Amino acid sequence: MSAAPPEPATIVIFGGSGDLSKRKLLPALYELDVQGQLPTGTCIVGYARTGESDETYRTEVKAAVAEFARIQPVDETKWKSFESRLFFFRGDLNQPANYAGLKTRLETIEKTRGIPGNRIFYLAIPPSMIGTVVQNLGSAGFVYPADGGLWSRVIVEKPFGRDLETARALNEELSHVFHERQIFRIDHYLGKETTQNILVFRLGNGIFEPLWNRRYVDHIQITVAESIGVENRGRFYEEAGVLRDIIQNHVLQLLCLVAMEPPVAFDPDSVRDEKVKVLKCIQPQTPDEIIRDTVRGQYGAGAIGGQPVAGYRSEKDVNPMSLRETYAAWKVQVENWRWAGVPFYLRAGKRLAKRVTEIAIQFKTPPISLFRQVGAMKQEPNALILRIQPDEGIALKFGAKEPGPVMKVDPVTMDFRYSEFFGASQPEAYERLLMDAMHGDSTLFARRDEVEAAWERVTPLLDVWRDNPPLDHPNYEAGTWGPDAAVALLARDGRRWRRP
Ligand code: BG6
C-alpha cells in the first residue's frame, strides 16, 4: 500500500445495517478515522432496507462501534468527528428507482463536502443479491471508465459463489459492469498482519527460503479452528458448510502464501500470478481419492470452556436431521518441482477445542540419528509454527542438549510473539483492506482466475460429498479436536495432527 494518502471518496455500504457492517466494517472505518487515515471529506453512506434517518443510523452505528471497536473506550470527540461522515439511505436492492435516488443523494453529499465523486461500493449483502446490485449500479451510471480521472470500485464479500459454476457466473456479471481493476474480492484473512507476514518471513529473510521445499520439508499442516459454533448463522451454514465458508477461501489463501514461488515483484498481478499457479498445481482427485483423502464432521453437544453447548442440529435455523459439515479435513498434494511428494493437511472446524489458526511446517528428521544411537534423543522433528491467531507469533522447535553429565537431547522452542515486539493491539484486517481499496491496491484481494481456480479444486469435493451423504453425523463432540476419522487420515501416513 502506498504511503501517500488516498483521494477522498464516498464509501457506500450495501447492507449498511447488517451484521458484518456493525461488527467489522464500521468499527474499522472508525479506527481509520481515529488514526487520521481517512482523507478529509471522505464519507460513508449506509444503504439499508429499513431505518429512518442519518440521525437514527448514527445512533445505531455508535452502539456498534462502542461494542466492537478495537480500541476502547470510544472517545466522544473522535466519535463526533466520525459521525459527521456518516449518512443513511433507505432503499430496496431490487428497485432501479432507488439507485437513481441514491445517485442524487450522493451528488448532494459530495457537493456539500467538497469531494470529487470517487466511490467505493461495498457489497455486504447476501450473495444472491450481488448480481442485481451490480446491474443496477451499471444501469444507473455509477461506474466510471477504469482509466479515467474519477474512480469507482466495488468490494465483494465472500462467499464468492457456491461452486465453480456460480462463481464463474458471478464473475461474468461483474465483468459486464466493472473492469477487473475495479473489482476487489475480499478475503479478510489476507488483511491479517500475520498472514501478510508469511511472505515477509519467507522472502524478506535469507535463511528460510533455501529450506522451503521437498528436500527439507516432510509435510505441512494448516489449521483454522474455532471454538464458536454457527452462532446466529444457522441458515447460512445449512447452505454453505465449512468447506465453502473457510476452506475454499481462507485456508486455500494460506496454502498459496506458504507454497507459492517468489513473485517477480511485490505488485498485485505478480503476487496473484504465483498464487494462481499453486492452485492450479493442486493435484485433481478422483471420487475415490476424495473419499479417501477428505474427512467431514458435524459437532454434537459438548462443552466449551466448561460450559455445555448444543450440537449443530439443535442450533437455530438448522434442520434437526442436517447432514451439513461443520468440520473438514483434506489431504492435498501440490504437484510442482518444489512440493511434489509433500502432503499439505488442511483442516477447519467449528466448536473445536480452542480458537487457533496456524501453519505448521514439519521438517524431515536428520538423515543419521547420531544421538538416538546412544539412546539420548527423544525423536521430535524440527517444526516451524506460524501462529496466525490468537497469540500471533512464530515458533521454531528444535532439539537441545539437556545440561548434565549424561547426553540427553530434549525438544525446545524458540518463540517470537508479536505482542512483545509490536504491542498488544494489531490493526484489524478490515482496516488494512479498506485502505488498500481506497488506494486502488488489489494485492491483498482475490483476482478472477484465483477464485475460479480455488473453486475448480473444491467443487469436486462438494459433488462427491453430495453424492455420498455422511452416515455418522454428528461425529464429534463440541470442544474436542474433531472426528476420529481426521486422526486416522494422518495416522495412515504415519503422522499426527499437531496439538496447538
Ligand atoms: C468468516 C466465516 O469468513 O471467518 C466465519 O464466515 C468465521 O464462519 C470467520 O467465523 C473467522 O474469522 P476470524 O478472523 O475470526 O478467524
Coordinates of C-alpha atoms and ligand atoms in Angstrom, one line a residue:
M1 CA 0.0 0.0 0.0
S2 CA 1.2 3.5 -0.9
A3 CA 2.3 5.7 2.0
A4 CA 0.7 8.8 0.4
P5 CA -2.9 9.4 1.5
P6 CA -5.6 8.2 -1.0
E7 CA -8.0 10.6 -2.6
P8 CA -11.2 11.3 -0.7
A9 CA -14.2 9.1 -1.6
T10 CA -17.7 8.1 -0.7
I11 CA -18.0 4.6 0.6
V12 CA -21.5 3.2 0.0
I13 CA -22.1 0.1 2.1
F14 CA -25.0 -2.0 0.8
G15 CA -26.1 -3.9 3.8
G16 CA -25.2 -0.9 6.0
S17 CA -27.2 -2.1 9.0
G18 CA -26.2 -5.8 8.7
D19 CA -24.0 -7.9 11.0
L20 CA -20.8 -7.5 9.1
S21 CA -21.2 -3.8 8.8
K22 CA -21.8 -3.4 12.5
R23 CA -19.2 -5.9 13.8
K24 CA -16.4 -5.2 11.3
L25 CA -16.7 -2.5 8.6
L26 CA -18.0 0.5 10.6
P27 CA -15.7 -0.1 13.6
A28 CA -12.8 -0.5 11.1
L29 CA -13.7 2.8 9.4
Y30 CA -14.0 4.5 12.8
E31 CA -10.5 3.2 13.8
L32 CA -9.1 4.5 10.5
D33 CA -10.6 7.9 11.2
V34 CA -9.2 8.0 14.7
Q35 CA -5.7 7.2 13.3
G36 CA -6.1 10.1 10.8
Q37 CA -6.1 7.7 7.8
L38 CA -9.4 8.7 6.2
P39 CA -8.8 11.6 3.9
T40 CA -10.7 14.8 4.7
G41 CA -14.2 14.8 3.1
T42 CA -14.4 11.0 2.9
C43 CA -17.9 9.9 3.9
I44 CA -19.8 6.7 4.4
V45 CA -23.3 6.1 3.3
G46 CA -25.1 3.1 4.8
Y47 CA -27.7 1.7 2.4
A48 CA -30.3 -0.5 4.0
R49 CA -33.9 -1.6 3.6
T50 CA -35.0 -0.4 7.0
G51 CA -34.1 2.7 9.0
E52 CA -35.2 6.2 9.5
S53 CA -32.6 8.9 9.0
D54 CA -29.0 9.9 9.3
E55 CA -29.5 10.6 13.0
T56 CA -31.0 7.2 13.8
Y57 CA -28.3 5.5 11.7
R58 CA -25.6 7.4 13.6
T59 CA -27.1 6.2 16.9
E60 CA -27.2 2.6 15.6
V61 CA -23.6 2.8 14.4
K62 CA -22.4 4.4 17.7
A63 CA -23.7 1.4 19.6
A64 CA -21.9 -0.9 17.3
V65 CA -18.7 1.0 17.5
A66 CA -18.9 1.1 21.3
E67 CA -19.3 -2.7 21.3
F68 CA -16.9 -3.7 18.6
A69 CA -14.2 -1.1 18.1
R70 CA -10.7 -2.4 18.6
I71 CA -9.6 0.4 20.9
Q72 CA -11.9 1.0 23.8
P73 CA -13.5 3.1 25.2
V74 CA -14.7 5.2 22.3
D75 CA -13.6 8.8 22.6
E76 CA -16.6 11.2 22.4
T77 CA -14.7 13.9 20.5
K78 CA -13.4 11.4 18.0
W79 CA -16.8 9.9 17.6
K80 CA -18.3 13.3 16.8
S81 CA -15.8 13.8 14.0
F82 CA -16.5 10.3 12.6
E83 CA -20.3 10.8 13.0
S84 CA -20.2 13.8 10.7
R85 CA -19.0 11.4 7.9
L86 CA -22.0 9.1 8.3
F87 CA -25.1 9.1 6.2
F88 CA -28.1 6.8 5.6
F89 CA -30.0 5.9 2.6
R90 CA -33.1 3.7 2.7
G91 CA -33.8 1.5 -0.3
D92 CA -34.7 -1.9 -1.6
L93 CA -31.9 -3.5 -3.6
N94 CA -34.2 -4.6 -6.4
Q95 CA -35.8 -1.3 -7.3
P96 CA -33.9 0.6 -10.1
A97 CA -35.6 3.9 -8.9
N98 CA -33.7 3.6 -5.6
Y99 CA -30.4 3.8 -7.4
A100 CA -31.4 7.0 -9.2
G101 CA -32.4 8.4 -5.8
L102 CA -29.0 7.2 -4.3
K103 CA -27.2 9.0 -7.1
T104 CA -28.8 12.3 -6.5
R105 CA -28.2 11.9 -2.7
L106 CA -24.5 11.1 -3.3
E107 CA -24.1 14.1 -5.5
T108 CA -25.6 16.4 -2.9
I109 CA -23.5 15.0 -0.1
E110 CA -20.3 15.1 -2.2
K111 CA -21.0 18.7 -3.3
T112 CA -21.6 19.8 0.3
R113 CA -18.4 18.1 1.4
G114 CA -16.4 19.4 -1.5
I115 CA -15.2 15.9 -2.6
P116 CA -14.9 14.9 -6.2
G117 CA -17.1 11.8 -6.5
N118 CA -14.7 8.8 -6.2
R119 CA -16.8 5.9 -4.9
I120 CA -16.4 2.5 -3.3
F121 CA -19.4 0.3 -3.3
Y122 CA -19.1 -2.3 -0.6
L123 CA -21.5 -5.3 -1.1
A124 CA -22.1 -6.6 2.4
I125 CA -25.2 -8.4 1.2
P126 CA -26.3 -12.0 0.5
P127 CA -24.6 -13.5 -2.5
S128 CA -27.9 -13.9 -4.3
M129 CA -28.3 -10.1 -4.4
I130 CA -24.9 -9.2 -5.8
G131 CA -25.8 -9.6 -9.5
T132 CA -28.9 -7.4 -9.1
V133 CA -27.0 -4.6 -7.3
V134 CA -24.1 -4.7 -9.8
Q135 CA -26.5 -4.5 -12.7
N136 CA -28.4 -1.6 -11.1
L137 CA -25.2 0.3 -10.4
G138 CA -24.3 -0.1 -14.0
S139 CA -27.6 1.0 -15.4
A140 CA -27.8 4.0 -13.1
G141 CA -24.5 5.2 -14.5
F142 CA -22.5 4.8 -11.3
V143 CA -19.4 3.2 -12.9
Y144 CA -16.7 5.4 -14.4
P145 CA -14.3 4.1 -17.1
A146 CA -11.4 2.2 -15.4
D147 CA -8.7 4.5 -16.7
G148 CA -10.4 7.9 -16.3
G149 CA -9.8 10.5 -13.6
L150 CA -12.6 9.8 -11.2
W151 CA -12.8 6.2 -9.9
S152 CA -15.4 3.7 -8.9
R153 CA -14.6 0.4 -7.2
V154 CA -16.7 -2.5 -5.9
I155 CA -15.8 -4.6 -2.9
V156 CA -17.4 -8.0 -3.0
E157 CA -17.7 -10.0 0.2
K158 CA -17.4 -13.8 0.4
P159 CA -18.8 -16.3 -0.2
F160 CA -18.0 -15.6 -3.8
G161 CA -20.4 -18.1 -5.4
R162 CA -21.2 -21.5 -4.0
D163 CA -19.3 -23.6 -6.6
L164 CA -17.3 -23.2 -9.8
E165 CA -20.3 -22.6 -12.0
T166 CA -21.9 -19.9 -9.8
A167 CA -18.5 -18.2 -9.2
R168 CA -18.0 -18.0 -12.9
A169 CA -21.4 -16.6 -13.5
L170 CA -20.9 -14.0 -10.8
N171 CA -17.5 -13.0 -12.3
E172 CA -19.2 -12.7 -15.7
E173 CA -21.9 -10.5 -14.3
L174 CA -19.4 -8.3 -12.6
S175 CA -17.3 -8.0 -15.7
H176 CA -20.2 -6.6 -17.7
V177 CA -20.2 -3.6 -15.4
F178 CA -16.8 -3.2 -13.8
H179 CA -13.3 -3.7 -15.1
E180 CA -11.2 -6.3 -13.3
R181 CA -9.1 -3.4 -11.9
Q182 CA -12.2 -2.0 -10.2
I183 CA -13.2 -5.3 -8.6
F184 CA -12.0 -6.1 -5.0
R185 CA -12.9 -9.6 -3.9
I186 CA -12.3 -9.6 -0.2
D187 CA -10.9 -12.4 1.9
H188 CA -10.3 -10.9 5.3
Y189 CA -7.6 -13.4 6.1
L190 CA -5.3 -11.6 3.6
G191 CA -5.6 -8.4 5.6
K192 CA -4.4 -10.1 8.8
E193 CA -0.9 -8.8 9.8
T194 CA 0.3 -12.4 10.4
T195 CA -0.9 -13.5 7.0
Q196 CA 0.9 -10.7 5.4
N197 CA 4.0 -11.6 7.3
I198 CA 4.1 -15.1 5.7
L199 CA 5.8 -13.6 2.6
V200 CA 7.9 -11.3 4.6
F201 CA 9.2 -14.2 6.7
R202 CA 9.9 -16.4 3.7
L203 CA 11.2 -13.8 1.2
G204 CA 12.4 -10.9 3.4
N205 CA 14.9 -13.2 5.1
G206 CA 17.8 -15.2 3.6
I207 CA 17.8 -18.3 5.8
F208 CA 14.3 -19.8 5.5
E209 CA 13.7 -20.0 1.7
P210 CA 16.5 -22.4 1.0
L211 CA 14.8 -24.9 3.3
W212 CA 11.3 -24.3 1.9
N213 CA 10.9 -27.3 -0.3
R214 CA 10.5 -31.0 -0.7
R215 CA 14.1 -31.7 0.1
Y216 CA 13.7 -30.5 3.7
V217 CA 10.0 -30.3 4.5
D218 CA 8.2 -33.5 5.5
H219 CA 4.7 -32.1 5.4
I220 CA 2.6 -29.0 6.2
Q221 CA -0.5 -28.7 8.4
I222 CA -2.9 -25.7 8.1
T223 CA -5.4 -25.4 10.8
V224 CA -8.3 -22.9 11.2
A225 CA -10.0 -24.0 14.4
E226 CA -12.8 -22.1 16.0
S227 CA -14.4 -22.7 19.4
I228 CA -17.6 -20.8 18.4
G229 CA -20.5 -22.7 16.8
V230 CA -22.5 -21.3 13.9
E231 CA -24.0 -18.7 16.3
N232 CA -27.0 -17.0 14.6
R233 CA -25.9 -18.0 11.1
G234 CA -27.6 -21.4 11.1
R235 CA -29.4 -20.7 7.8
F236 CA -26.2 -19.7 6.1
Y237 CA -24.4 -22.7 7.4
E238 CA -27.1 -25.1 6.2
E239 CA -26.4 -23.6 2.7
A240 CA -22.7 -23.3 2.9
G241 CA -20.9 -25.7 5.3
V242 CA -17.3 -25.2 6.4
L243 CA -15.7 -26.3 3.1
R244 CA -17.3 -23.3 1.3
D245 CA -17.1 -21.0 4.4
I246 CA -13.5 -21.4 5.4
I247 CA -11.5 -23.9 3.3
Q248 CA -12.3 -22.6 -0.2
N249 CA -11.1 -19.1 0.7
H250 CA -9.2 -18.6 3.9
V251 CA -7.4 -22.0 4.1
L252 CA -6.5 -22.1 0.4
Q253 CA -5.2 -18.5 0.6
L254 CA -2.9 -19.5 3.4
L255 CA -1.8 -22.5 1.4
C256 CA -1.0 -20.3 -1.6
L257 CA 1.1 -18.0 0.5
V258 CA 3.1 -20.8 2.0
A259 CA 3.5 -22.8 -1.2
M260 CA 4.0 -20.1 -3.9
E261 CA 7.2 -19.2 -5.7
P262 CA 8.7 -15.8 -5.1
P263 CA 6.9 -13.3 -7.3
V264 CA 8.9 -11.2 -9.8
A265 CA 7.7 -8.0 -7.9
F266 CA 5.5 -7.2 -5.0
D267 CA 2.7 -5.9 -7.1
P268 CA -0.9 -7.1 -7.4
D269 CA -0.5 -9.1 -10.6
S270 CA 2.9 -10.6 -9.9
V271 CA 1.8 -11.9 -6.5
R272 CA -1.5 -13.2 -7.7
D273 CA 0.1 -14.9 -10.7
E274 CA 2.1 -17.0 -8.4
K275 CA -0.9 -17.8 -6.2
V276 CA -2.9 -19.0 -9.1
K277 CA -0.1 -21.3 -10.1
V278 CA -0.2 -23.0 -6.7
L279 CA -4.0 -23.6 -7.0
K280 CA -3.5 -25.0 -10.5
C281 CA -0.9 -27.3 -9.2
I282 CA -3.2 -28.9 -6.6
Q283 CA -3.5 -32.4 -7.8
P284 CA -7.0 -33.1 -9.0
Q285 CA -8.6 -36.1 -7.2
T286 CA -10.9 -38.9 -8.5
P287 CA -14.1 -39.5 -6.5
D288 CA -12.4 -42.5 -4.7
E289 CA -9.4 -40.4 -3.8
I290 CA -11.7 -37.7 -2.5
I291 CA -13.4 -40.2 -0.3
R292 CA -10.0 -41.4 0.9
D293 CA -8.4 -38.0 1.4
T294 CA -11.1 -36.0 3.0
V295 CA -13.0 -36.1 6.3
R296 CA -16.3 -34.4 7.1
G297 CA -17.6 -33.8 10.5
Q298 CA -20.5 -32.2 12.4
Y299 CA -20.5 -31.3 16.0
G300 CA -22.7 -32.8 18.6
A301 CA -23.4 -31.4 22.0
G302 CA -20.4 -31.0 24.3
A303 CA -18.7 -28.4 26.4
I304 CA -16.6 -25.3 25.6
G305 CA -14.6 -23.8 28.5
G306 CA -16.5 -26.0 30.9
Q307 CA -19.9 -24.7 29.7
P308 CA -22.3 -27.1 28.0
V309 CA -23.1 -26.2 24.4
A310 CA -25.7 -27.6 22.0
G311 CA -25.0 -29.7 19.0
Y312 CA -25.2 -28.3 15.5
R313 CA -28.6 -29.9 14.8
S314 CA -30.1 -28.1 17.8
E315 CA -28.8 -24.6 16.6
K316 CA -31.3 -22.0 15.5
D317 CA -32.5 -22.4 11.8
V318 CA -30.8 -25.8 11.4
N319 CA -32.6 -28.9 10.2
P320 CA -32.7 -31.4 13.1
M321 CA -31.6 -34.1 10.7
S322 CA -29.0 -31.9 8.9
L323 CA -26.0 -33.6 7.2
R324 CA -24.2 -30.3 6.7
E325 CA -20.5 -30.4 7.7
T326 CA -19.0 -28.1 10.4
Y327 CA -15.6 -29.7 10.1
A328 CA -13.5 -30.6 7.2
A329 CA -10.0 -32.1 6.7
W330 CA -8.3 -32.5 3.3
K331 CA -5.0 -34.0 2.3
V332 CA -3.7 -32.0 -0.7
Q333 CA -0.7 -32.6 -3.0
V334 CA 0.8 -29.6 -4.7
E335 CA 2.4 -31.2 -7.7
N336 CA 5.3 -29.0 -8.8
W337 CA 9.1 -29.1 -8.5
R338 CA 9.1 -27.5 -5.1
W339 CA 6.5 -29.6 -3.4
A340 CA 6.0 -32.9 -5.2
G341 CA 5.5 -35.6 -2.6
V342 CA 5.0 -33.2 0.4
P343 CA 1.4 -33.5 1.6
F344 CA -0.5 -30.5 2.9
Y345 CA -3.0 -31.4 5.5
L346 CA -5.8 -28.8 5.8
R347 CA -8.4 -28.7 8.5
A348 CA -11.1 -26.3 9.7
G349 CA -14.0 -26.6 12.0
K350 CA -16.4 -25.0 14.4
R351 CA -16.8 -25.8 18.1
L352 CA -13.3 -27.3 18.3
A353 CA -11.3 -27.3 21.5
K354 CA -9.9 -23.8 21.0
R355 CA -9.7 -20.9 18.6
V356 CA -6.4 -21.2 16.7
T357 CA -5.2 -20.6 13.2
E358 CA -1.7 -21.8 12.4
I359 CA 0.5 -23.2 9.8
A360 CA 2.9 -25.9 10.9
I361 CA 5.9 -26.7 8.7
Q362 CA 7.3 -30.0 9.8
F363 CA 10.8 -30.7 8.6
K364 CA 12.4 -34.1 7.8
T365 CA 14.4 -35.8 10.6
P366 CA 18.2 -35.7 10.2
P367 CA 19.5 -38.4 7.8
I368 CA 21.5 -40.0 10.5
S369 CA 20.3 -40.2 14.1
L370 CA 23.6 -39.8 15.8
F371 CA 22.1 -39.1 19.2
R372 CA 19.4 -41.7 19.1
Q373 CA 22.1 -44.3 18.6
V374 CA 23.3 -43.5 22.2
G375 CA 19.8 -43.6 23.4
A376 CA 19.8 -39.9 24.1
M377 CA 17.2 -38.4 21.8
K378 CA 13.5 -38.0 22.1
Q379 CA 12.8 -38.2 18.4
E380 CA 10.9 -35.0 17.5
P381 CA 11.3 -33.5 14.1
N382 CA 12.0 -29.7 13.7
A383 CA 8.9 -27.7 13.2
L384 CA 8.2 -24.1 12.4
I385 CA 4.9 -22.8 13.5
L386 CA 3.4 -19.7 12.0
R387 CA 0.7 -18.6 14.5
I388 CA -1.8 -16.6 12.6
Q389 CA -4.1 -16.0 15.6
P390 CA -4.6 -15.6 18.5
D391 CA -1.2 -15.3 20.3
E392 CA 0.3 -14.2 17.0
G393 CA 3.9 -15.3 16.5
I394 CA 6.4 -17.7 15.1
A395 CA 7.9 -20.7 16.9
L396 CA 10.8 -22.9 15.9
K397 CA 11.1 -26.3 17.6
F398 CA 14.5 -28.0 17.8
G399 CA 16.4 -30.4 19.9
A400 CA 18.9 -29.1 22.6
K401 CA 21.2 -30.9 25.0
E402 CA 19.9 -31.0 28.4
P403 CA 22.6 -29.8 30.8
G404 CA 24.2 -32.5 32.8
P405 CA 26.7 -35.3 32.6
V406 CA 24.5 -37.6 30.5
M407 CA 24.0 -37.0 26.8
K408 CA 20.3 -36.2 26.6
V409 CA 18.5 -34.2 23.9
D410 CA 15.2 -32.5 24.6
P411 CA 12.8 -30.7 22.3
V412 CA 12.8 -26.9 23.0
T413 CA 11.1 -23.9 21.4
M414 CA 12.3 -20.5 20.2
D415 CA 9.3 -18.2 20.2
F416 CA 8.6 -14.8 18.7
R417 CA 5.5 -13.0 19.9
Y418 CA 4.0 -10.1 18.1
S419 CA 2.6 -8.6 21.3
E420 CA 6.1 -8.5 22.9
F421 CA 7.7 -6.7 20.0
F422 CA 4.9 -4.6 18.5
G423 CA 2.4 -4.1 21.3
A424 CA -0.9 -5.9 22.0
S425 CA -3.2 -4.3 19.5
Q426 CA -2.8 -5.3 15.8
P427 CA -4.8 -3.4 13.2
E428 CA -7.9 -5.3 12.2
A429 CA -7.8 -7.0 8.8
Y430 CA -10.7 -4.8 7.5
E431 CA -8.8 -1.6 8.3
R432 CA -5.9 -2.6 6.1
L433 CA -8.2 -3.9 3.3
L434 CA -10.4 -0.9 3.3
M435 CA -7.4 1.4 2.9
D436 CA -6.0 -0.7 0.2
A437 CA -9.2 -0.5 -1.7
M438 CA -9.1 3.3 -1.3
H439 CA -5.6 3.3 -2.7
G440 CA -6.7 1.0 -5.6
D441 CA -4.2 -1.7 -4.5
S442 CA -5.6 -5.1 -5.1
T443 CA -2.6 -7.2 -4.0
L444 CA -4.5 -8.5 -1.0
F445 CA -7.7 -9.2 -2.9
A446 CA -8.5 -12.3 -5.0
R447 CA -8.4 -12.0 -8.7
R448 CA -11.0 -13.5 -11.0
D449 CA -8.8 -16.5 -12.1
E450 CA -7.8 -17.1 -8.5
V451 CA -11.3 -17.6 -7.1
E452 CA -12.2 -19.7 -10.1
A453 CA -9.0 -21.9 -9.6
A454 CA -9.9 -22.4 -6.0
W455 CA -13.4 -23.4 -6.8
E456 CA -12.1 -25.7 -9.5
R457 CA -10.4 -27.8 -6.9
V458 CA -13.1 -27.5 -4.2
T459 CA -16.2 -28.2 -6.4
P460 CA -15.3 -31.9 -7.0
L461 CA -15.3 -32.4 -3.2
L462 CA -18.7 -30.8 -2.9
D463 CA -20.0 -33.1 -5.7
V464 CA -18.6 -36.3 -4.2
W465 CA -19.8 -35.4 -0.7
R466 CA -23.3 -34.6 -2.1
D467 CA -23.4 -38.0 -3.8
N468 CA -22.2 -39.8 -0.7
P469 CA -24.1 -38.5 2.2
P470 CA -22.4 -39.0 5.6
L471 CA -23.8 -41.8 7.7
D472 CA -22.3 -40.8 11.0
H473 CA -23.2 -37.2 11.7
P474 CA -22.9 -35.8 14.3
N475 CA -19.5 -37.4 14.7
Y476 CA -17.5 -35.2 17.1
E477 CA -18.3 -33.7 20.4
A478 CA -18.2 -29.9 20.7
G479 CA -15.0 -28.9 22.5
T480 CA -12.8 -31.7 21.0
W481 CA -10.4 -31.7 18.1
G482 CA -12.9 -33.1 15.5
P483 CA -13.8 -36.6 14.3
D484 CA -11.7 -39.7 14.8
A485 CA -11.5 -40.1 11.0
A486 CA -9.4 -37.0 10.8
V487 CA -6.8 -38.6 13.2
A488 CA -6.9 -41.7 11.0
L489 CA -6.3 -39.6 7.9
L490 CA -2.8 -38.7 9.1
A491 CA -2.2 -41.9 11.0
R492 CA -2.4 -43.7 7.7
D493 CA 0.6 -41.8 6.6
G494 CA 2.4 -42.3 9.9
R495 CA 1.8 -38.8 11.0
R496 CA -0.4 -36.9 13.5
W497 CA -2.0 -33.5 13.9
R498 CA -0.2 -31.0 16.0
R499 CA -2.0 -30.1 19.2
P500 CA -1.9 -26.3 19.1
Ligands
BG6_1 C1 -15.6 -15.9 8.2 C2 -16.5 -17.0 8.3 O1 -15.2 -15.7 6.9 O2 -14.5 -16.1 9.0 C3 -16.9 -17.3 9.7 O3 -17.7 -16.8 7.5 C4 -15.7 -17.4 10.6 O4 -17.7 -18.5 9.8 C5 -14.8 -16.2 10.4 O5 -16.1 -17.4 12.0 C6 -13.5 -16.4 11.1 O6 -12.7 -15.2 11.0 P1 -11.6 -14.9 12.1 O7 -11.0 -13.6 11.6 O8 -12.3 -14.8 13.4 O9 -10.7 -16.1 12.1

